[in-house]
Amino acid sequence: MRSPNKDVKTTNFIRKIINEDLSSGKHVVIKTRFPPEPNGYLHIGHAKSICLNFTTAEDYDGSCNLRFDDTNPTKEDIEYVNSIKNDVKWLGFNWDGEVKFSSTYFDIFYKSAEELISKGLAYVCFLTNDEAREYRGTLKVSGENSPYRDTSIEENLNLFKKMKIGGFKEGECVLRAKIDMSSSFMCMRDPTLYRIRFATHHQTNDEWCIYPMYDFAHCLGDAIEGITHSLCTLEFQDNRRIYDWTLENLDDFNNSDRPHQFEFSRLNLEYATTSKRKLKLLVDNNHVNSWSDPRMPTISGLRRRGYTAASIRDFCERIGVSKVNSLSDITILESSIRDDLNNIAPRSMAVINPIKLVIENYPEGKIQSLKAPVHPQNKEMGTREIFFSREIYIDKEDFLEVAPNNKYKRLAINKEVRLRNAYIIKATRIESDKDNNLQTVYCTYDSDTLGKNPSDGRKVKGVIHYVESSKAISAEFRIYDRLFLDSNPATFDDLSSSINPNSLEIRNGFIEPSLFNASAERAYQFEREGYFCRDSECDELVFNKTVGLKDTWNQ
Ligand code: ATP
Ligand code: MG
């Protein structure tokens, strides 16, 4: 018997259960699974489930399966299968053996359904949807038995066979479990096990026209794969009764080490939705450009925006696992990525709202090459080449004609600032167009201040960033705000009424030349601006803002 691994931290109630199951000898090796339905892209909520399932298995030296819960062909697509595999791998997890599909077990599911029928525990029911709803009763009123409940076993076996070979129309009948129409758990009032769907399935093509329901397929998939702890979200708490009922009534699966279901709270994130159905509506109604739009809380959207896998795993660890549903603070996610990128992101300079600055005492035609650290705290990351000349770009927001007060640390007429990684300059005059729009700022520079303070002891506190004009490369910057105006958009029936109309702002500016070959695989810190990541889906130089340098949301 394997004793609980001493190094495993009992950080949540699931680990407590596992420790007990290992100590009692109920299980020897821990086996979990992540069971997505391939009907959309994975979102941050799935990341919580992925981290929980994979790290639990890993920490106990067990294993975790990736199983597609592909029992609803009308909503599923191979595009989703591929994106899900890719996202799980990108998050840094390895599933055990081959990818699994519930559809591989369709034969076993079918035989299991026949076994239930043979035991008088399932029947084919011809009630219409509306009738079935009436018969089901309510929480206060007990249900009534379906008139088809007492059909003989023999006839039910034949009817079920007929369902399988396409002898009935879609919706004409279903296979139901015979449990208890007066159960206080609505889900136990003869739940549907199989329904008819004449749809081509992405794995089994047209082989089947009957498809099992989640409640029937899931427990069987778990049992077939030898899953020990089947972790799912709280809304399935009542359904645990069907899970247990099904396995307990099937000879092959009613074993002492059969799987058990444990529920944990869903991740809900502020200013986001974690419902695939609603995310699909956002895409279908063009509120965003695609599932991987950087405003989407999907794994692919977060990745395209510059989030790292490590930051998402860190976030999932920070929010923890419990049985209490809550709305997680978006700033926790943002601080996870900020903490990660602060350590690893190469530094560079980009000017997002450019204005020209001319240094009048700098020789015309001269371009100086300077070295700047790639990461000021990590010398091993080396240096990069930046340039300096008579004409540079600075950000409009870094200049005011008249400094508003003594604390103002940016550039103003007759005020000095340091240009990041270069010299101290002093603004002398400006030039505006006929409409009084600022065109150019004129300055002088102190040639004796490259990498050192002025020799006369004067103190220059402000630092602004810049890009040399002749080497500057044009780039587009996409600055994102929350996709929703309300912190809990789930409270709106119609999500579109909470959409933030200004969630994307596009700016055109300049980047330093070292960013010309910027990779979309990593985010960069644009000094004083924030973290940015090159867009992976545009050929041009487009940068998505990942997150600001500081949390300014509540200020
Ligand atoms: P959705 O409502 O987005 O369609 P789902 O639960 O139907 O979600 P699945 O593909 O069936 O989506 O989910 C796969 C696994 O991920 C399930 O075990 C599910 O419980 C878990 N999961 C889904 N959403 C969340 C969430 N917000 N927080 C934690 N786990 C989640
Ligand atoms: Mg589901």
Coordinates of C-alpha atoms and ligand atoms in Angstrom, one line a residue:
M1 CA 0.0 0.0 0.0
R2 CA 1.2 3.4 -0.9
S3 CA 1.2 5.8 2.1
P4 CA 0.3 9.4 1.5
N5 CA 3.3 11.1 0.0
K6 CA 4.9 13.1 2.8
D7 CA 5.7 16.0 0.6
V8 CA 2.1 16.5 -0.5
K9 CA 0.7 19.6 1.1
T10 CA -2.9 19.1 2.2
T11 CA -4.0 22.4 0.8
N12 CA -7.6 21.6 0.2
F13 CA -10.5 19.3 1.2
I14 CA -9.9 17.1 -1.8
R15 CA -6.4 16.3 -0.7
K16 CA -7.7 15.4 2.8
I17 CA -10.1 12.9 1.2
I18 CA -7.3 11.4 -0.9
N19 CA -5.1 11.1 2.1
E20 CA -7.8 9.2 3.9
D21 CA -8.5 7.0 0.8
L22 CA -4.8 6.1 0.6
S23 CA -4.5 5.5 4.4
S24 CA -7.5 3.2 4.4
G25 CA -6.2 1.3 1.4
K26 CA -9.3 2.1 -0.6
H27 CA -7.1 3.3 -3.4
V28 CA -3.4 2.7 -4.0
V29 CA -2.8 4.9 -7.0
I30 CA -4.6 8.2 -7.6
K31 CA -6.2 8.7 -11.0
T32 CA -8.0 11.9 -12.1
R33 CA -9.3 13.2 -15.4
F34 CA -10.1 16.5 -17.1
P35 CA -13.3 15.9 -19.1
P36 CA -14.0 18.9 -21.4
E37 CA -16.9 18.9 -23.8
P38 CA -15.5 19.9 -27.2
N39 CA -18.2 22.6 -27.7
G40 CA -16.0 25.7 -27.3
Y41 CA -12.5 26.9 -26.3
L42 CA -11.2 26.5 -22.8
H43 CA -11.5 29.4 -20.5
I44 CA -9.9 30.5 -17.2
G45 CA -12.5 28.4 -15.3
H46 CA -11.3 25.3 -17.0
A47 CA -7.8 26.2 -16.1
K48 CA -8.8 25.9 -12.4
S49 CA -10.2 22.4 -13.1
I50 CA -7.1 21.5 -15.2
C51 CA -4.7 22.7 -12.5
L52 CA -6.6 20.9 -9.8
N53 CA -6.9 17.5 -11.7
F54 CA -3.3 17.5 -13.1
T55 CA -1.5 18.8 -10.1
T56 CA -3.4 16.5 -7.7
A57 CA -2.5 13.5 -9.7
E58 CA 1.1 14.7 -10.1
D59 CA 1.6 15.4 -6.4
Y60 CA 0.4 11.9 -5.5
D61 CA 2.5 10.3 -8.2
G62 CA -0.7 9.3 -9.9
S63 CA -1.9 10.2 -13.4
C64 CA -4.5 12.3 -15.1
N65 CA -6.5 11.5 -18.3
L66 CA -7.7 14.0 -20.9
R67 CA -11.1 12.7 -21.9
F68 CA -13.3 14.5 -24.3
D69 CA -16.9 14.2 -23.1
D70 CA -18.1 14.0 -26.7
T71 CA -21.7 12.9 -26.3
N72 CA -23.5 15.8 -28.0
P73 CA -22.5 15.8 -31.7
T74 CA -24.7 18.8 -32.7
K75 CA -22.7 21.2 -30.6
E76 CA -19.2 19.8 -31.0
D77 CA -16.4 20.3 -33.5
I78 CA -12.9 18.9 -34.1
E79 CA -11.7 22.5 -34.1
Y80 CA -12.5 22.6 -30.4
V81 CA -10.9 19.2 -29.8
N82 CA -7.6 20.5 -31.2
S83 CA -7.7 23.8 -29.4
I84 CA -8.4 22.1 -26.1
K85 CA -5.4 19.7 -26.5
N86 CA -3.2 22.6 -27.4
D87 CA -4.3 24.7 -24.4
V88 CA -3.8 21.9 -21.9
K89 CA -0.3 21.2 -23.2
W90 CA 0.5 24.9 -23.3
L91 CA -0.5 25.2 -19.6
G92 CA 2.3 22.7 -19.0
F93 CA 0.4 19.5 -18.3
N94 CA 0.8 16.0 -19.8
W95 CA -2.1 13.6 -19.9
D96 CA -1.7 9.9 -19.3
G97 CA -1.3 7.9 -22.6
E98 CA -3.5 8.7 -25.5
V99 CA -6.2 11.3 -25.5
K100 CA -9.5 9.6 -24.5
F101 CA -12.9 10.1 -26.0
S102 CA -16.2 9.1 -24.3
S103 CA -17.3 8.1 -27.8
T104 CA -14.8 5.2 -27.8
Y105 CA -16.9 3.6 -25.1
F106 CA -20.3 3.9 -26.9
D107 CA -20.5 0.1 -27.2
I108 CA -19.9 -0.3 -23.5
F109 CA -22.5 2.4 -22.7
Y110 CA -25.0 0.7 -25.0
K111 CA -24.4 -2.7 -23.3
S112 CA -24.7 -1.1 -19.9
A113 CA -28.0 0.4 -20.9
E114 CA -29.2 -3.0 -22.0
E115 CA -28.1 -4.4 -18.6
L116 CA -30.2 -1.8 -16.8
I117 CA -33.2 -2.6 -19.0
S118 CA -32.8 -6.3 -18.4
K119 CA -32.8 -5.6 -14.7
G120 CA -36.0 -3.6 -15.0
L121 CA -34.1 -0.4 -14.3
A122 CA -34.6 1.4 -17.5
Y123 CA -37.4 1.9 -20.1
V124 CA -38.1 3.6 -23.4
C125 CA -40.4 6.5 -22.9
F126 CA -42.6 8.2 -25.6
L127 CA -43.8 11.2 -23.6
T128 CA -43.2 14.5 -25.4
N129 CA -40.9 17.0 -23.8
D130 CA -43.8 19.0 -22.5
E131 CA -45.6 15.9 -21.1
A132 CA -42.4 14.6 -19.5
R133 CA -42.0 18.0 -17.8
E134 CA -45.6 17.8 -16.4
Y135 CA -45.0 14.2 -15.2
R136 CA -41.8 15.2 -13.5
G137 CA -43.6 17.4 -10.9
T138 CA -41.9 20.2 -9.0
L139 CA -39.8 20.6 -5.9
K140 CA -43.0 20.8 -3.9
V141 CA -45.1 18.3 -5.9
S142 CA -44.1 14.7 -6.4
G143 CA -43.8 13.5 -10.0
E144 CA -46.1 10.8 -11.6
N145 CA -44.9 7.6 -13.2
S146 CA -44.7 7.7 -17.0
P147 CA -47.4 5.5 -18.7
Y148 CA -44.5 3.7 -20.4
R149 CA -42.8 2.8 -17.1
D150 CA -44.3 -0.7 -16.9
T151 CA -43.5 -1.8 -20.5
S152 CA -42.1 -5.3 -20.3
I153 CA -38.3 -5.9 -20.2
E154 CA -38.5 -7.8 -23.5
E155 CA -40.3 -5.0 -25.3
N156 CA -38.0 -2.4 -23.8
L157 CA -35.0 -4.3 -25.1
N158 CA -36.6 -4.4 -28.6
L159 CA -37.6 -0.7 -28.5
F160 CA -34.1 0.3 -27.4
K161 CA -32.6 -1.7 -30.3
K162 CA -35.0 0.0 -32.6
M163 CA -33.9 3.4 -31.3
K164 CA -30.3 2.3 -32.1
I165 CA -31.0 1.3 -35.7
G166 CA -32.8 4.5 -36.5
G167 CA -36.4 3.1 -36.2
F168 CA -37.7 6.3 -34.4
K169 CA -37.6 9.9 -35.3
E170 CA -35.5 12.4 -33.3
G171 CA -37.4 13.4 -30.2
E172 CA -39.9 10.5 -30.5
C173 CA -38.6 8.6 -27.5
V174 CA -35.8 8.4 -25.0
L175 CA -34.4 5.8 -22.7
R176 CA -35.0 6.7 -19.1
A177 CA -33.7 5.2 -15.8
K178 CA -36.4 3.8 -13.6
I179 CA -35.5 5.4 -10.2
D180 CA -38.0 7.3 -8.2
M181 CA -40.6 9.9 -9.5
S182 CA -41.1 11.1 -5.9
S183 CA -37.4 11.6 -5.1
S184 CA -36.7 15.0 -3.4
F185 CA -33.8 15.2 -5.9
M186 CA -35.4 16.2 -9.2
C187 CA -32.5 14.6 -11.2
M188 CA -33.5 11.2 -9.8
R189 CA -37.0 11.4 -11.2
D190 CA -36.3 8.9 -14.0
P191 CA -33.6 10.8 -15.7
T192 CA -33.0 10.4 -19.4
L193 CA -30.1 8.1 -20.3
Y194 CA -30.2 8.1 -24.1
R195 CA -31.7 10.3 -26.8
I196 CA -31.9 10.2 -30.5
R197 CA -29.8 12.5 -32.6
F198 CA -29.3 12.1 -36.4
A199 CA -26.1 14.0 -36.5
T200 CA -22.7 13.2 -37.8
H201 CA -20.2 12.8 -34.9
H202 CA -16.6 14.1 -35.2
Q203 CA -15.2 10.8 -34.0
T204 CA -17.8 8.1 -34.9
N205 CA -19.3 9.7 -38.0
D206 CA -22.8 8.2 -38.7
E207 CA -22.3 5.0 -36.7
W208 CA -24.7 6.0 -34.0
C209 CA -28.0 7.9 -33.9
I210 CA -28.5 7.5 -30.2
Y211 CA -26.3 9.4 -27.8
P212 CA -25.9 8.9 -24.0
M213 CA -26.6 11.8 -21.6
Y214 CA -23.7 13.3 -19.5
D215 CA -25.0 11.7 -16.3
F216 CA -24.9 8.2 -17.8
A217 CA -21.7 8.5 -19.8
H218 CA -19.6 10.3 -17.3
C219 CA -19.6 7.8 -14.4
L220 CA -19.1 5.0 -16.9
G221 CA -16.2 6.7 -18.6
D222 CA -14.6 7.3 -15.2
A223 CA -15.1 3.6 -14.2
I224 CA -13.8 2.3 -17.5
E225 CA -10.6 4.4 -17.1
G226 CA -10.1 3.5 -13.4
I227 CA -10.5 7.1 -12.2
T228 CA -10.4 7.2 -8.5
H229 CA -11.5 10.8 -7.7
S230 CA -13.8 12.4 -10.2
L231 CA -13.6 16.1 -9.5
C232 CA -16.4 18.3 -10.9
T233 CA -18.1 21.6 -10.1
L234 CA -20.8 22.1 -7.5
E235 CA -23.8 22.3 -9.8
F236 CA -23.4 18.5 -10.2
Q237 CA -23.8 17.9 -6.5
D238 CA -27.3 16.4 -6.8
N239 CA -26.3 14.4 -9.9
R240 CA -23.8 12.5 -7.8
R241 CA -26.8 10.4 -6.9
I242 CA -27.2 9.3 -10.6
Y243 CA -23.5 8.7 -10.7
D244 CA -23.6 6.3 -7.8
W245 CA -26.9 4.7 -8.8
T246 CA -25.6 3.9 -12.3
L247 CA -22.3 2.3 -11.1
E248 CA -24.0 0.4 -8.3
N249 CA -26.5 -1.2 -10.6
L250 CA -24.0 -2.5 -13.2
D251 CA -22.2 -5.7 -12.4
D252 CA -18.9 -4.8 -14.0
F253 CA -18.7 -1.5 -12.2
N254 CA -20.1 -2.1 -8.7
N255 CA -16.7 -2.6 -7.1
S256 CA -15.3 -1.3 -3.8
D257 CA -12.7 0.8 -5.6
R258 CA -15.1 2.3 -8.1
P259 CA -14.8 6.0 -8.7
H260 CA -16.5 8.7 -6.6
Q261 CA -17.5 12.2 -7.5
F262 CA -16.3 15.2 -5.4
E263 CA -17.5 18.7 -6.1
F264 CA -15.7 22.0 -5.8
S265 CA -16.7 25.5 -6.5
R266 CA -16.6 27.0 -10.0
L267 CA -14.3 29.8 -10.8
N268 CA -16.2 33.0 -11.6
L269 CA -14.1 35.9 -12.6
E270 CA -15.0 39.6 -12.2
Y271 CA -15.7 41.4 -15.5
A272 CA -15.8 38.1 -17.4
T273 CA -18.0 35.2 -18.2
T274 CA -16.9 31.6 -17.8
S275 CA -19.8 30.1 -19.7
K276 CA -18.8 28.6 -23.0
R277 CA -22.3 29.2 -24.3
K278 CA -22.0 32.9 -23.5
L279 CA -18.5 33.2 -24.8
K280 CA -19.7 31.7 -28.1
L281 CA -22.5 34.3 -28.2
L282 CA -19.8 37.0 -27.9
V283 CA -18.0 35.6 -30.9
D284 CA -21.1 34.8 -32.9
N285 CA -22.5 38.3 -32.3
N286 CA -19.2 40.0 -33.2
H287 CA -18.7 41.6 -29.8
V288 CA -15.2 40.2 -30.0
N289 CA -13.2 39.1 -33.1
S290 CA -12.8 35.4 -32.2
W291 CA -12.4 33.0 -29.3
S292 CA -8.8 34.1 -29.1
D293 CA -9.5 37.8 -29.0
P294 CA -7.2 39.1 -26.3
R295 CA -10.2 40.5 -24.3
M296 CA -11.6 37.0 -23.9
P297 CA -11.1 35.1 -20.7
T298 CA -10.2 32.0 -22.8
I299 CA -6.8 30.4 -22.5
S300 CA -6.1 31.2 -26.1
G301 CA -7.2 34.9 -25.5
L302 CA -5.0 35.2 -22.4
R303 CA -2.1 33.6 -24.2
R304 CA -2.4 36.0 -27.2
R305 CA -2.6 38.9 -24.8
G306 CA 0.8 37.9 -23.2
Y307 CA -0.3 35.9 -20.2
T308 CA 2.2 33.1 -19.4
A309 CA 1.2 29.5 -18.5
A310 CA 3.0 30.0 -15.2
S311 CA 0.9 33.1 -14.3
I312 CA -2.3 31.2 -14.9
R313 CA -1.1 28.3 -12.8
D314 CA -0.1 30.7 -10.1
F315 CA -3.5 32.4 -10.2
C316 CA -5.2 29.0 -9.8
E317 CA -3.1 28.3 -6.8
R318 CA -3.8 31.7 -5.3
I319 CA -7.6 31.4 -5.5
G320 CA -7.5 27.8 -4.1
V321 CA -10.1 25.1 -4.1
S322 CA -13.1 25.1 -1.9
K323 CA -16.8 24.4 -1.8
V324 CA -17.9 28.1 -1.6
N325 CA -18.9 29.8 -4.8
S326 CA -17.5 33.2 -5.2
L327 CA -16.5 35.9 -7.7
S328 CA -12.7 36.0 -8.0
D329 CA -11.0 39.4 -8.1
I330 CA -9.6 40.1 -11.5
T331 CA -6.7 42.0 -9.9
I332 CA -5.5 38.7 -8.5
L333 CA -5.1 37.4 -12.1
E334 CA -3.4 40.6 -13.1
S335 CA -1.0 40.5 -10.2
S336 CA -0.1 36.9 -11.1
I337 CA 1.0 38.0 -14.6
R338 CA 2.7 41.2 -13.4
D339 CA 4.8 39.3 -10.9
D340 CA 5.8 36.8 -13.5
L341 CA 6.6 39.3 -16.2
N342 CA 8.4 41.6 -13.9
N343 CA 11.0 38.8 -13.4
I344 CA 11.3 37.6 -17.0
A345 CA 10.1 40.2 -19.5
P346 CA 12.9 41.8 -21.6
R347 CA 12.8 45.6 -21.3
S348 CA 12.4 47.9 -24.3
M349 CA 11.1 51.3 -25.2
A350 CA 8.0 52.1 -27.3
V351 CA 6.3 55.5 -27.7
I352 CA 2.5 55.0 -27.9
N353 CA 1.4 58.7 -28.4
P354 CA 4.4 60.1 -30.3
I355 CA 5.5 63.7 -30.4
K356 CA 8.7 64.8 -32.1
L357 CA 11.5 66.3 -30.0
V358 CA 14.5 68.0 -31.5
I359 CA 17.7 68.4 -29.6
E360 CA 19.1 71.6 -31.0
N361 CA 22.6 71.4 -29.7
Y362 CA 23.1 67.8 -30.9
P363 CA 25.1 67.5 -34.2
E364 CA 22.9 67.1 -37.3
G365 CA 23.3 63.7 -39.0
K366 CA 25.0 62.0 -36.1
I367 CA 23.5 58.8 -34.8
Q368 CA 24.9 57.4 -31.6
S369 CA 24.6 53.7 -30.7
L370 CA 24.0 53.1 -27.0
K371 CA 23.7 50.0 -24.8
A372 CA 20.8 49.3 -22.5
P373 CA 20.2 46.4 -20.2
V374 CA 17.6 43.8 -21.4
H375 CA 16.7 43.4 -17.7
P376 CA 18.1 45.8 -15.1
Q377 CA 17.9 43.2 -12.3
N378 CA 19.1 40.3 -14.4
K379 CA 22.4 41.2 -16.0
E380 CA 22.6 37.7 -17.5
M381 CA 19.9 38.7 -20.0
G382 CA 22.5 40.9 -21.6
T383 CA 22.2 44.3 -23.4
R384 CA 20.4 45.6 -26.4
E385 CA 21.4 48.4 -28.8
I386 CA 19.4 51.6 -28.8
F387 CA 20.1 54.8 -30.6
F388 CA 20.3 58.5 -30.0
S389 CA 20.3 61.5 -32.3
R390 CA 19.1 65.0 -32.8
E391 CA 15.5 63.9 -33.4
I392 CA 13.6 61.5 -31.2
Y393 CA 10.0 60.7 -30.2
I394 CA 8.6 61.0 -26.7
D395 CA 5.1 60.4 -25.5
K396 CA 2.8 63.4 -25.6
E397 CA 1.8 62.6 -22.0
D398 CA 5.3 63.2 -20.9
F399 CA 5.3 66.9 -21.8
L400 CA 3.5 69.9 -20.6
E401 CA 4.4 73.5 -21.5
V402 CA 4.2 74.6 -17.9
A403 CA 4.9 72.2 -15.1
P404 CA 1.7 72.2 -12.9
N405 CA 3.7 72.0 -9.6
N406 CA 7.1 71.2 -8.1
K407 CA 6.3 67.5 -7.9
Y408 CA 5.9 67.2 -11.7
K409 CA 8.6 64.8 -12.9
R410 CA 8.2 64.9 -16.6
L411 CA 9.3 67.4 -19.3
A412 CA 8.3 71.1 -19.3
I413 CA 9.8 74.3 -20.7
N414 CA 13.0 75.1 -18.7
K415 CA 12.8 71.8 -16.9
E416 CA 15.2 69.0 -17.1
V417 CA 14.5 65.2 -17.3
R418 CA 16.6 62.2 -18.1
L419 CA 15.9 60.3 -21.2
R420 CA 15.9 56.6 -20.1
N421 CA 19.2 54.9 -20.9
A422 CA 20.6 58.2 -22.3
Y423 CA 21.2 61.9 -21.6
I424 CA 19.6 64.7 -19.6
I425 CA 17.6 67.1 -21.7
K426 CA 16.0 70.5 -21.0
A427 CA 13.0 71.8 -23.0
T428 CA 13.4 75.3 -24.4
R429 CA 10.5 76.0 -26.7
I430 CA 7.7 74.4 -28.7
E431 CA 6.2 74.7 -32.2
S432 CA 2.5 74.3 -32.8
D433 CA 0.4 74.2 -36.0
K434 CA -2.2 76.8 -37.0
D435 CA -4.8 75.0 -34.9
N436 CA -2.6 75.2 -31.8
N437 CA -1.8 71.5 -31.8
L438 CA 1.6 70.8 -30.4
Q439 CA 4.0 69.7 -33.2
T440 CA 7.5 69.7 -31.9
V441 CA 9.3 70.2 -28.6
Y442 CA 12.7 71.7 -28.8
C443 CA 15.4 70.9 -26.3
T444 CA 19.1 71.0 -25.4
Y445 CA 21.0 68.1 -24.0
D446 CA 23.8 67.9 -21.5
S447 CA 26.5 65.9 -23.3
D448 CA 28.2 65.0 -20.0
T449 CA 25.3 63.1 -18.5
L450 CA 25.3 59.8 -20.4
G451 CA 25.1 57.1 -17.7
K452 CA 26.0 59.6 -14.9
N453 CA 24.7 62.5 -12.9
P454 CA 25.5 66.1 -13.8
S455 CA 29.0 67.0 -12.4
D456 CA 27.8 70.2 -10.8
G457 CA 25.6 68.2 -8.4
R458 CA 22.2 69.4 -9.7
K459 CA 19.5 66.8 -9.2
V460 CA 17.3 65.6 -12.0
K461 CA 14.6 63.3 -10.8
G462 CA 12.3 62.7 -13.7
V463 CA 13.0 60.0 -16.3
I464 CA 11.0 59.6 -19.5
H465 CA 11.4 57.1 -22.3
Y466 CA 12.0 57.8 -26.0
V467 CA 12.7 56.2 -29.4
E468 CA 15.3 57.7 -31.8
S469 CA 13.4 58.9 -34.9
S470 CA 15.5 57.6 -37.9
K471 CA 15.6 54.0 -36.5
A472 CA 12.1 54.0 -35.0
I473 CA 9.8 51.4 -36.4
S474 CA 6.0 52.1 -36.7
A475 CA 3.8 49.8 -34.7
E476 CA 0.2 49.4 -33.7
F477 CA -0.7 49.2 -30.0
R478 CA -3.9 47.6 -28.9
I479 CA -4.8 48.8 -25.4
Y480 CA -7.6 46.8 -23.7
D481 CA -10.1 47.7 -21.0
R482 CA -12.5 45.4 -19.3
L483 CA -14.8 43.6 -21.7
F484 CA -17.8 44.2 -19.4
L485 CA -18.8 47.3 -17.5
D486 CA -20.3 45.3 -14.6
S487 CA -18.1 43.3 -12.4
N488 CA -20.6 40.4 -12.4
P489 CA -22.0 40.3 -15.9
A490 CA -23.7 36.9 -15.1
T491 CA -26.4 38.9 -13.4
F492 CA -27.5 40.2 -16.8
D493 CA -29.8 38.0 -19.0
D494 CA -28.6 39.8 -22.0
L495 CA -24.8 40.0 -21.7
S496 CA -24.6 42.5 -24.5
S497 CA -26.1 45.2 -22.3
S498 CA -23.1 45.1 -20.1
I499 CA -20.5 45.2 -22.9
N500 CA -17.9 48.0 -22.5
P501 CA -18.0 49.9 -25.8
N502 CA -14.5 51.1 -25.2
S503 CA -12.8 47.8 -24.4
L504 CA -10.3 48.3 -27.3
E505 CA -8.3 51.3 -28.1
I506 CA -5.9 51.3 -31.1
R507 CA -2.9 53.6 -31.1
N508 CA -0.1 54.0 -33.7
G509 CA 3.4 54.8 -32.5
F510 CA 6.9 53.7 -32.6
I511 CA 9.1 50.9 -31.1
E512 CA 12.8 50.7 -30.7
P513 CA 14.6 48.6 -33.4
S514 CA 15.3 45.7 -31.1
L515 CA 11.6 44.9 -31.1
F516 CA 11.5 44.4 -34.9
N517 CA 11.8 40.6 -34.4
A518 CA 9.8 40.5 -31.3
S519 CA 8.3 37.1 -30.6
A520 CA 4.6 36.5 -30.0
E521 CA 5.6 33.8 -27.6
R522 CA 6.7 36.2 -24.9
A523 CA 5.7 39.6 -23.4
Y524 CA 8.0 42.6 -23.2
Q525 CA 8.0 45.4 -20.7
F526 CA 7.7 48.7 -22.6
E527 CA 9.5 50.8 -20.0
R528 CA 7.1 53.1 -18.1
E529 CA 4.1 51.8 -20.2
G530 CA 3.4 48.3 -19.2
Y531 CA 3.7 44.7 -20.5
F532 CA 3.0 44.1 -24.2
C533 CA 3.0 41.0 -26.4
R534 CA 3.3 40.9 -30.1
D535 CA 0.1 39.7 -31.7
S536 CA 0.3 36.2 -32.9
E537 CA -2.3 36.5 -35.6
C538 CA -1.2 39.6 -37.4
D539 CA 1.8 39.7 -39.7
E540 CA 2.3 43.4 -39.1
L541 CA 3.9 44.8 -36.0
V542 CA 0.9 44.8 -33.6
F543 CA 1.3 44.7 -29.9
N544 CA -1.3 43.8 -27.4
K545 CA -1.2 45.3 -23.9
T546 CA -1.0 42.5 -21.4
V547 CA -1.3 44.5 -18.2
G548 CA -0.1 47.8 -16.8
L549 CA 3.0 48.1 -14.6
K550 CA 0.9 48.9 -11.6
D551 CA -2.7 48.2 -10.5
T552 CA -4.4 51.5 -11.5
W553 CA -7.9 50.1 -11.7
N554 CA -9.0 51.3 -8.3
Q555 CA -7.1 54.6 -8.3
Ligands
ATP1 P1 -19.5 25.7 -19.6 O1 -20.6 26.1 -18.7 O2 -18.5 26.8 -19.9 O3 -19.9 25.0 -20.9 P2 -18.9 23.1 -18.7 O4 -18.8 22.7 -17.3 O5 -20.1 22.6 -19.4 O6 -18.7 24.6 -18.7 P3 -17.0 21.3 -19.7 O7 -16.2 21.3 -21.0 O8 -18.0 20.2 -19.5 O9 -17.6 22.7 -19.5 O10 -16.0 21.4 -18.5 C1 -14.9 20.5 -18.3 C2 -14.5 20.5 -16.9 O11 -14.1 21.8 -16.5 C3 -15.6 20.0 -16.0 O12 -15.2 19.1 -15.0 C4 -16.1 21.3 -15.4 O13 -16.7 21.1 -14.1 C5 -14.9 22.2 -15.3 N1 -15.2 23.6 -15.4 C6 -15.9 24.2 -16.3 N2 -16.1 25.5 -16.0 C7 -15.5 25.7 -14.8 C8 -15.3 26.8 -13.9 N3 -15.8 28.0 -14.2 N4 -14.5 26.6 -12.8 C9 -14.0 25.4 -12.5 N5 -14.2 24.3 -13.3 C10 -14.9 24.5 -14.4
MG2 MG -20.2 20.2 -19.2

